[in-house]
Short mmCIF file of C-alpha atoms in Angstrom, two decimals:
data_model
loop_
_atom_site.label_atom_id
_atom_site.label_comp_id
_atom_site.label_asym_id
_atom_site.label_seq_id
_atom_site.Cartn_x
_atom_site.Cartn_y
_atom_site.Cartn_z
CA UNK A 25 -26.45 16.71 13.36
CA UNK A 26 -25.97 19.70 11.09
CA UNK A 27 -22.74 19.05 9.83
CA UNK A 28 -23.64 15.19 9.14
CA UNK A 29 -26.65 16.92 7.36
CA UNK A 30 -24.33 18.97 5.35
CA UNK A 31 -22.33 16.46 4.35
CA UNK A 32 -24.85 14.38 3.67
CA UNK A 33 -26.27 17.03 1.32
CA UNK A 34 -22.95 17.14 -0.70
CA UNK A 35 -22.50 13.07 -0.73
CA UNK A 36 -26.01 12.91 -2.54
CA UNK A 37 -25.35 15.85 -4.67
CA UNK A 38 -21.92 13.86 -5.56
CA UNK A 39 -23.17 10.71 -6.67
CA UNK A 40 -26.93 11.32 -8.20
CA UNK A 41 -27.61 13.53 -11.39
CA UNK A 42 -31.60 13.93 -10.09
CA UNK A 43 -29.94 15.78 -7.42
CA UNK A 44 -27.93 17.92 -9.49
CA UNK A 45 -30.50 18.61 -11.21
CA UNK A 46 -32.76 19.50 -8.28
CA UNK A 47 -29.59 21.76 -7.13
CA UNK A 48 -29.61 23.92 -10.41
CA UNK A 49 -33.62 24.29 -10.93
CA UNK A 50 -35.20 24.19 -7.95
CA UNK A 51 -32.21 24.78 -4.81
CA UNK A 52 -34.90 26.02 -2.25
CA UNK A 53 -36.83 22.93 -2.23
CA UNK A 54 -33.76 20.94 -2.40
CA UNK A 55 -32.16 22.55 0.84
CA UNK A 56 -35.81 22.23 2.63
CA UNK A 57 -34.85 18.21 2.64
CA UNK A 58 -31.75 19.09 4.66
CA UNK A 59 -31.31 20.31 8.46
CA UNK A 60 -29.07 23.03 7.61
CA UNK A 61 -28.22 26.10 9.60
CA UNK A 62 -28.26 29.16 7.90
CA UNK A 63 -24.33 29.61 7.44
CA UNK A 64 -24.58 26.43 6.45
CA UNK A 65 -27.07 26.93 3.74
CA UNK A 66 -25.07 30.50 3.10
CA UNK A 67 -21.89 28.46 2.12
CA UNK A 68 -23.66 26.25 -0.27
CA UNK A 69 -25.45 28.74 -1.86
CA UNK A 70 -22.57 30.91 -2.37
CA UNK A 71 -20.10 27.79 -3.44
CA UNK A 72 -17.63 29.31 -0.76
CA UNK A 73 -15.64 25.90 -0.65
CA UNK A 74 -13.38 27.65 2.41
CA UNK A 75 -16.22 28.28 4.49
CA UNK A 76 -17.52 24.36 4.35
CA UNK A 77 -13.83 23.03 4.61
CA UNK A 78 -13.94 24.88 7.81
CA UNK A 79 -17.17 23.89 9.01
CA UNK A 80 -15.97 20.47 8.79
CA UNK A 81 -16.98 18.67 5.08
CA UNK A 82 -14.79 15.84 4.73
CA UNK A 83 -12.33 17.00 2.02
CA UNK A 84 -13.20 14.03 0.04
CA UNK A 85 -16.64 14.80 -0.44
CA UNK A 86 -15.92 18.54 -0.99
CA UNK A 87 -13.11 17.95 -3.67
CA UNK A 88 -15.94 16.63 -5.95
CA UNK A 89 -18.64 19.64 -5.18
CA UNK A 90 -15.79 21.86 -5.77
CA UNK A 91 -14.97 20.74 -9.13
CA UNK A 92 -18.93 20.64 -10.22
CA UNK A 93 -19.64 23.79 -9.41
CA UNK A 94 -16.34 24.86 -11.73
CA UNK A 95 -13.51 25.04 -9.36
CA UNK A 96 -9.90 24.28 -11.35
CA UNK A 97 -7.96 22.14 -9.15
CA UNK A 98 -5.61 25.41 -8.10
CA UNK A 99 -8.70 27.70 -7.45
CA UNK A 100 -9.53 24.82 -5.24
CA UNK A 101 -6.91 24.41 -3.00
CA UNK A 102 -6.68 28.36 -2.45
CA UNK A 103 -10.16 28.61 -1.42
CA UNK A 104 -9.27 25.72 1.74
CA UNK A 105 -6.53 28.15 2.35
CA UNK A 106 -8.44 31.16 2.24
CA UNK A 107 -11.45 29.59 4.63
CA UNK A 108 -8.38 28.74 7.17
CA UNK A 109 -7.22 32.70 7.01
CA UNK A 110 -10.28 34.16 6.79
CA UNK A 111 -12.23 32.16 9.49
CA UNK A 112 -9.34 30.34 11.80
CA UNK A 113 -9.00 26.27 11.58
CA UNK A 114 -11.13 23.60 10.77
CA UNK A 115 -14.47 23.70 13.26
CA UNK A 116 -16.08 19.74 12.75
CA UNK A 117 -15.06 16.71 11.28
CA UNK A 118 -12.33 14.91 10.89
CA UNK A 119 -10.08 17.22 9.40
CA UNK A 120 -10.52 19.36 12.67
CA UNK A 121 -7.49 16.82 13.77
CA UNK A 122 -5.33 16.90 10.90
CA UNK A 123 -2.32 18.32 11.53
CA UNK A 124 -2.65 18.44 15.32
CA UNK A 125 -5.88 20.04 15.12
CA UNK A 126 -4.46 23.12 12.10
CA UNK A 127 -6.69 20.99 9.45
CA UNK A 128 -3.93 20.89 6.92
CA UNK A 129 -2.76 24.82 7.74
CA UNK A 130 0.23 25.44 5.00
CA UNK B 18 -4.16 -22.73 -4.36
CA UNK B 19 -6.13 -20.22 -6.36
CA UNK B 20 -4.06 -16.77 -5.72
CA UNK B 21 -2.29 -16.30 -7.94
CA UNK B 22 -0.69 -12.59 -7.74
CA UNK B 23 -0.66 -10.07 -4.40
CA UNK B 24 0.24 -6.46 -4.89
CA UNK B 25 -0.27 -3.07 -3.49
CA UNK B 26 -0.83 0.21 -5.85
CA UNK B 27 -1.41 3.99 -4.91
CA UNK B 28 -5.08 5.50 -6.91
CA UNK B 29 -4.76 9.14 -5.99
CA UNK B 30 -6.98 10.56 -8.42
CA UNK B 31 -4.26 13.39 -9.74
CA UNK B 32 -2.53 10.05 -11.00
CA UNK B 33 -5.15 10.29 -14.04
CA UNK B 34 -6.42 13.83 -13.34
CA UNK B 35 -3.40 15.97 -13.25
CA UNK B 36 -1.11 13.88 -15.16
CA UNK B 37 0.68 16.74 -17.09
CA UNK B 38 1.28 18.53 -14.27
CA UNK B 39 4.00 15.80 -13.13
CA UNK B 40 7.68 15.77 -13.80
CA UNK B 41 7.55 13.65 -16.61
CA UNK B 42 9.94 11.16 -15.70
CA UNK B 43 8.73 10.20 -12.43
CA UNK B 44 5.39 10.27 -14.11
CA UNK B 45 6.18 7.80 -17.18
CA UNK B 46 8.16 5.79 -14.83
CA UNK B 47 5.49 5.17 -12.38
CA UNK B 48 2.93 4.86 -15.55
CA UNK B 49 5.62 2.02 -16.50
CA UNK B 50 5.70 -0.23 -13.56
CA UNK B 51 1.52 0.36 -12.88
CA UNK B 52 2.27 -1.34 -16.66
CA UNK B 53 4.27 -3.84 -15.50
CA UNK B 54 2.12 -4.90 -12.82
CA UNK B 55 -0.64 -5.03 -15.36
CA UNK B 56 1.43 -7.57 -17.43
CA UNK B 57 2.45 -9.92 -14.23
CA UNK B 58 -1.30 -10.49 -13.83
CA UNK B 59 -1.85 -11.10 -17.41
CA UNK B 60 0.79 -13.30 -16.88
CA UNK B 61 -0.28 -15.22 -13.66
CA UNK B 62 -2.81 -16.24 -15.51
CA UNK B 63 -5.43 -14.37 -13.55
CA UNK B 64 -9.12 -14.90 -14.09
CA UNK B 65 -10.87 -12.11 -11.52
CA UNK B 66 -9.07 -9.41 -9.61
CA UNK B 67 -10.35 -8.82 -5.97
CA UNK B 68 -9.68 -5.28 -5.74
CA UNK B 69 -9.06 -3.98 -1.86
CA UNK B 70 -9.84 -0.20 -1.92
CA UNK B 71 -10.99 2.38 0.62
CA UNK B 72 -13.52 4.18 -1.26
CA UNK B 73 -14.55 7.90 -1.33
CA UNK B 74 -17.94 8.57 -0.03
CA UNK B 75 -19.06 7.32 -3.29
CA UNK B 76 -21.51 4.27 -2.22
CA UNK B 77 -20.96 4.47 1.51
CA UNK B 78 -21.90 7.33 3.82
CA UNK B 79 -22.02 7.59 7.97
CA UNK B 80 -25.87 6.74 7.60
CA UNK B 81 -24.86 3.07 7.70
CA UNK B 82 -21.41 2.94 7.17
CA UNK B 83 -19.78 -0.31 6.82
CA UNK B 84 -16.44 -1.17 8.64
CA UNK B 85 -16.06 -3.90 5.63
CA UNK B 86 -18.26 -4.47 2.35
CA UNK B 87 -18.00 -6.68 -0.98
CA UNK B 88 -19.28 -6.46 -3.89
CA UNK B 89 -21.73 -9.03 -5.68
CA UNK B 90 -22.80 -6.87 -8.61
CA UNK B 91 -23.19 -8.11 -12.57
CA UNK B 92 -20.97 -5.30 -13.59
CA UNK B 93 -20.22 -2.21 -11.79
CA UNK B 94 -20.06 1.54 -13.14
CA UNK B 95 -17.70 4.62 -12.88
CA UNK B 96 -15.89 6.60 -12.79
CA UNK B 97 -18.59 8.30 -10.06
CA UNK B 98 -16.91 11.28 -11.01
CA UNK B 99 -16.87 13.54 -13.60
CA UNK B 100 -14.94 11.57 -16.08
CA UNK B 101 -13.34 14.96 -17.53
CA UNK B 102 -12.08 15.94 -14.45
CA UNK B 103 -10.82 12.26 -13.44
CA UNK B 104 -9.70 11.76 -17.19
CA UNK B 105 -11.33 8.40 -17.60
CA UNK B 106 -14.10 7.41 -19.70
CA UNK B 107 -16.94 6.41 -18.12
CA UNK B 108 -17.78 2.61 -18.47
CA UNK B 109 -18.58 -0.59 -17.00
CA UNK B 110 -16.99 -3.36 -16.09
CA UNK B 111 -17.87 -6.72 -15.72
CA UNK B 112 -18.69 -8.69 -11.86
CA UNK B 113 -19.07 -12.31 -10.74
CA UNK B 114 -22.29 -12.41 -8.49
CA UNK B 115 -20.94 -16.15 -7.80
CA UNK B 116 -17.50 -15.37 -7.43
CA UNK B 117 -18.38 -13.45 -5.10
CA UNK B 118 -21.04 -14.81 -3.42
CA UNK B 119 -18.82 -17.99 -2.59
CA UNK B 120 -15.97 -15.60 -1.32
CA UNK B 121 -18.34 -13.57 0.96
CA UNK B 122 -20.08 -16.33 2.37
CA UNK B 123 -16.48 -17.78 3.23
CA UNK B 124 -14.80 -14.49 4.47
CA UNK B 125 -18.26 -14.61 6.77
CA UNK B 126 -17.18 -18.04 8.62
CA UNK B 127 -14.39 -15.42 10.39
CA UNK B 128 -15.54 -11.43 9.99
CA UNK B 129 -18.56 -10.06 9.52
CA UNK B 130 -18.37 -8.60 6.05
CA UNK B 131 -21.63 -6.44 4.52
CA UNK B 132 -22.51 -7.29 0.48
CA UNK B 133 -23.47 -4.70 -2.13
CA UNK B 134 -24.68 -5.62 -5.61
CA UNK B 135 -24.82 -1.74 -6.52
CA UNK B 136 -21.52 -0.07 -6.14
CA UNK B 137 -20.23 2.80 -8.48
CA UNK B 138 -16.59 3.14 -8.46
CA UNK B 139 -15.04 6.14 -7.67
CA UNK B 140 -11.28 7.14 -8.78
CA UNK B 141 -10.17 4.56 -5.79
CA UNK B 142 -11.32 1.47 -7.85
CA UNK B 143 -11.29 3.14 -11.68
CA UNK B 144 -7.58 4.42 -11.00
CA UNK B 145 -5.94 1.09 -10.71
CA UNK B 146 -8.33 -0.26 -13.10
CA UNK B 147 -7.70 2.05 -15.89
CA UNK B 148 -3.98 0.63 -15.76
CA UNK B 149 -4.82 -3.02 -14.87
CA UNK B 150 -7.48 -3.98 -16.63
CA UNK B 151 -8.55 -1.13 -18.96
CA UNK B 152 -10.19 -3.75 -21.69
CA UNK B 153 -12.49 -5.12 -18.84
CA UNK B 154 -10.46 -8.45 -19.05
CA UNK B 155 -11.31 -9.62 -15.79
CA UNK B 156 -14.13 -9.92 -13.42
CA UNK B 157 -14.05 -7.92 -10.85
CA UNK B 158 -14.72 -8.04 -7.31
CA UNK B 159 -14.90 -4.77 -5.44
CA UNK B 160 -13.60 -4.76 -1.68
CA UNK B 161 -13.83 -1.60 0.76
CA UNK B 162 -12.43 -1.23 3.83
CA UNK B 163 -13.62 2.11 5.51
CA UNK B 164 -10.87 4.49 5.64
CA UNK B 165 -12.39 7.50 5.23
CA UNK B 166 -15.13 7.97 8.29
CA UNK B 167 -13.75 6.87 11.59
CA UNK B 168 -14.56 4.97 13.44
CA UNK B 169 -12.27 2.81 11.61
CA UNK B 170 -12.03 -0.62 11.71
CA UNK B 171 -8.82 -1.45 13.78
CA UNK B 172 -5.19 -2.99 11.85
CA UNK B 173 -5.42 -5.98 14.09
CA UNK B 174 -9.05 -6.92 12.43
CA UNK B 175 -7.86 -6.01 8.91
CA UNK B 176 -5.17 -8.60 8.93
CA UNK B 177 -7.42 -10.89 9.97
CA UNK B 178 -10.18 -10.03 7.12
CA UNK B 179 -7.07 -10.44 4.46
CA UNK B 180 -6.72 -13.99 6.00
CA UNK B 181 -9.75 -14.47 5.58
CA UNK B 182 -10.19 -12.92 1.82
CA UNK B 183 -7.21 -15.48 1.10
CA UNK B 184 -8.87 -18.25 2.67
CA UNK B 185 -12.05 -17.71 0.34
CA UNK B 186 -9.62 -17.30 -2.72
CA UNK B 187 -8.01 -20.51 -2.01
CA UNK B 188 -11.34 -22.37 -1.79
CA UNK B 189 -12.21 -21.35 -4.82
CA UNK B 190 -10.95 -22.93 -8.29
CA UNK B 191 -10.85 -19.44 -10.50
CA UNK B 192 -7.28 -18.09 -10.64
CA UNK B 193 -7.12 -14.86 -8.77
CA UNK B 194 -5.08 -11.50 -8.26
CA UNK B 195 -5.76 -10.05 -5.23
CA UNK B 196 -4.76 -6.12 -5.30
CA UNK B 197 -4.78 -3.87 -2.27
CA UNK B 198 -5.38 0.43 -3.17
CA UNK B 199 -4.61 2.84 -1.42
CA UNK B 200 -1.71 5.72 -0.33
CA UNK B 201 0.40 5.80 2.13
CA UNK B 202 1.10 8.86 4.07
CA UNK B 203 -0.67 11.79 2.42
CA UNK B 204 -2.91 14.84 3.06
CA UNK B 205 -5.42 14.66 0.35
CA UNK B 206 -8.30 17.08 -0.55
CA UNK B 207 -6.86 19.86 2.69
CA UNK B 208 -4.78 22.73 1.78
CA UNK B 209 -1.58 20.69 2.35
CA UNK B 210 -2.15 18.64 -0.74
CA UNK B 211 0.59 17.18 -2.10
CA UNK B 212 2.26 16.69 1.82
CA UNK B 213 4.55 13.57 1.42
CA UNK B 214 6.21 12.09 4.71
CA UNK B 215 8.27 10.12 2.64
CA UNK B 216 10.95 8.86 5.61
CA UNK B 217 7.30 7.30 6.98
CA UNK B 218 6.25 6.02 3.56
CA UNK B 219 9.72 4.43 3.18
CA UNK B 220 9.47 2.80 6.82
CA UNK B 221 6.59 1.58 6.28
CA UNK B 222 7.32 -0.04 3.03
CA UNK B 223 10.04 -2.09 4.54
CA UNK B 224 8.11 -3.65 7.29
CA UNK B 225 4.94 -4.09 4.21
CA UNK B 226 7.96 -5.97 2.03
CA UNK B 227 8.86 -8.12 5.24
CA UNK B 228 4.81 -8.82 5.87
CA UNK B 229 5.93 -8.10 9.59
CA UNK B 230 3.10 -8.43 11.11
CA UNK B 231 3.92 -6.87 14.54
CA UNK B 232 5.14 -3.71 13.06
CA UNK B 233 2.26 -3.16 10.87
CA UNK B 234 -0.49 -3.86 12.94
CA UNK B 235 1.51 -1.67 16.02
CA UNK B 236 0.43 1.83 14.26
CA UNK B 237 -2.61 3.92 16.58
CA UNK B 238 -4.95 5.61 14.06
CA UNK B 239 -4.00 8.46 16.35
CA UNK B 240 0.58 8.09 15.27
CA UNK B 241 -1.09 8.12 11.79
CA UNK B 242 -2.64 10.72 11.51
CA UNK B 243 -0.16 12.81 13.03
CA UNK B 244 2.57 11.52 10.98
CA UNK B 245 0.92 10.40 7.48
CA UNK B 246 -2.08 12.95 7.74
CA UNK B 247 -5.63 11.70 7.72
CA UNK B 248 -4.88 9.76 3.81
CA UNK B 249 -2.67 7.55 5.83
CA UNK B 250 -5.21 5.81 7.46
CA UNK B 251 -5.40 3.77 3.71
CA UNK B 252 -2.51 1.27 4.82
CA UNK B 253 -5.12 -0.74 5.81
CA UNK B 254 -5.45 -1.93 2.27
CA UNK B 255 -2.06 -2.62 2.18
CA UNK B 256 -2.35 -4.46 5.29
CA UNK B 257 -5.46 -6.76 4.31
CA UNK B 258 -2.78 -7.72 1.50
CA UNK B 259 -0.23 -8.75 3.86
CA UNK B 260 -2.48 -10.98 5.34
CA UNK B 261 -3.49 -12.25 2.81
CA UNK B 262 -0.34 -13.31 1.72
CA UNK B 263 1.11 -14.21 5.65
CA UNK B 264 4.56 -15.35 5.58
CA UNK B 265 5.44 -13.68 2.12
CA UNK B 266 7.93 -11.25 1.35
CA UNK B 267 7.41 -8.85 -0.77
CA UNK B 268 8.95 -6.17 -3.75
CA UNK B 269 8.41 -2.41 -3.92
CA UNK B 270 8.43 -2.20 -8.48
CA UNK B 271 8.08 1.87 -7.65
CA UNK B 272 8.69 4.00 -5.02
CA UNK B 273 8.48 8.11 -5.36
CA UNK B 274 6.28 10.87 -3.84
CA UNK B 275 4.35 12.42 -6.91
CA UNK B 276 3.23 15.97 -4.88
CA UNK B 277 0.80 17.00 -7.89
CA UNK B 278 -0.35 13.18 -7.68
CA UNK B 279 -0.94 14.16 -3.89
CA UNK B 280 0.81 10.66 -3.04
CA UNK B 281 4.09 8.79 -2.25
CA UNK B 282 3.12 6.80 -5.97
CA UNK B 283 3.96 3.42 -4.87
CA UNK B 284 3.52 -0.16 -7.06
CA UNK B 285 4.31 -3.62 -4.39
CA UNK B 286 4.42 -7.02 -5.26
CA UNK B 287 4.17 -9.66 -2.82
CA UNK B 288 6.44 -13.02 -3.84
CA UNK B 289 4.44 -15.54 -3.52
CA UNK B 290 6.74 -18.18 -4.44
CA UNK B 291 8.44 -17.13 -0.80
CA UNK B 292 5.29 -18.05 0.86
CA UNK B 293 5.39 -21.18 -0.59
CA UNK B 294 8.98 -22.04 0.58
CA UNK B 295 8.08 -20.82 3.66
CA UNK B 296 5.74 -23.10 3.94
CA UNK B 297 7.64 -25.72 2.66
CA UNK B 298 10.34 -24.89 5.47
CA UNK B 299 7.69 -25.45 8.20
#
């Protein structure tokens, strides 16, 4: 449920400026809305785009989060590479299959 | 009979986004037959453009997650994303709540279809669009197939839906280009970005030009994503073309993997004037 909740989270932030909004003024009582666990809630506060490819975000819905909070398009594609070395292959999701289960390991 | 142009075209969003980070000939030469197809729908004559797509996450989540959906909006807006980092204005672009209407409730006699009136189009719809129809020329009719969250709808069923999407075109008397979106084999938004298994892409394209319906409906969601990453699962727009347009060959106009564009950048034309002969032979 968490990672759909995460996801989720990202998806609304995506495609709705009132949640934007609600992101940059008032994040606490935007995460309350969301069943996150803490390392969840860790990785979005922190923008660490590695740690939620890992977790599992579908890399279409974190490509866009990535680039609002200020990613360039390089920056972006390091930080999937830098989850995978720092915390091993993708956990959740989708992506946990891609490449026979290395999530897209270069 | 009301179609009147069938083709296929890749949206990767780097098409737009990262365009001059491309080696510029590949890049103007792909720009040039996405032109070309442009002008071959002007030409046909074309009133609306049913646009097949496998969108983003950008309307559609896993809370209720449609296997197939239409739209029936007045006009529809996008780019969902930031249009600096897509590289296309923001705007809106004109629907056909009838249109569509009359093609839904049609496509519903054989597969269950869901209807949106609301639908903001992400780079999978405003890609092809910026190149096809920038001006707004023609109304449009948003189509989704889910690609993106599985499970996915199987090939077998999407062939089917393009029959039926033709069948509703036919009934109705607006001229009408039907174009499928989406990329072949690629590895999209993952570290591997800009992965191309182009000996699959080119495979692949043969049996899509030959509308072989065997072949293309054979593929396992499970071959595809092992061989043409999870991106591949797309070629079911390419498929809801083909049957669409059963019994027609068809043209690849552009054929080259793009690895900044994160996609084998492909432009497909079905002939229908084969169809018809077909036909004609039978």
């Amino acid at each position: 449920m968490s990672l759909y909740s995460l996801q989720k989270l990202i998806y609304e932030l995506n495609r709705d400026p009132r949640v934007q909004r609600a992101f940059t003024e008032d994040l606490d009582g935007l995460l309350a809305n969301y069943r996150l666990t803490p390392e969840e809630e860790a990785a979005i506060r922190t923008d660490d785009v590695g740690e939620l490819y890992i977790m599992g975000v579908n890399g279409q819905i974190l490509m866009h989060f990535a680039a609002w909070r200020g990613f360039e398009w390089d920056e972006y594609i390091q930080a999937m590479k830098d989850g995978l070395k720092k915390h091993g292959q993708v956990k959740g999701g989708l992506y946990a299959a891609v490449d026979g289960g290395e999530g897209g390991a270069v | 009979m009301s179609l009147v142009f069938a083709g296929v075209a890749s949206h990767a969003p780097g098409i737009t986004a990262r365009a001059e980070r491309a080696d510029p000939q590949l890049r103007d030469a792909f720009y040039a037959a996405y032109r070309r197809m442009a002008q071959a729908i002007r030409g046909s004559g074309a009133e609306a453009l049913v646009l097949v797509g496998a969108e983003h996450f950008a309307n559609f989540f896993m809370d209720n997650m449609p296997a197939y959906c239409i739209g029936m909006g007045e006009e529809y807006e996008g780019p969902i994303e930031d249009p600096d980092w897509l590289k296309i204005p923001r705007g809106t672009w004109p629907g056909n709540p009838d249109l569509s209407r009359r093609i839904i409730t049609e496509v519903m006699q054989t597969v269950d279809v869901a209807y949106a009136e609301e639908w903001k189009f992400d780079h999978g719809m405003m890609v092809p669009i910026h190149f096809l129809d920038p001006g707004g020329d023609l109304d449009i009719v948003p189509v989704n197939i889910n690609c993106q969250g599985p499970p996915l709808t199987p090939l077998h069923r999407v062939w089917e839906f393009g029959r039926a999407l033709r069948r509703a075109c036919d009934a109705a008397p607006e001229k009408i280009a039907i174009v499928g979106t989406g990329g072949i084999s690629h590895w999209p938004a993952t570290p591997n970005s800009g992965k191309i298994n182009e000996a699959w892409d080119r495979d692949f394209l043969d049996k899509w030009t030959r509308g072989d319906r065997d072949a293309l409906t054979a593929y396992s969601d499970a071959e595809t994503l092992r061989d043409a990453g999870q991106g591949g699962f797309e070629i079911r727009t390419f498929l809801a073309v083909s049957g669409a347009t059963e019994g027609a060959s068809a043209d690849i106009w552009f054929y080259e993997p793009i690895p900044i564009f994160a996609v084998g950048c492909t432009i497909g034309v079905v002939n229908l004037d084969s169809e018809a002969a077909k036909q004609a032979a039978e």
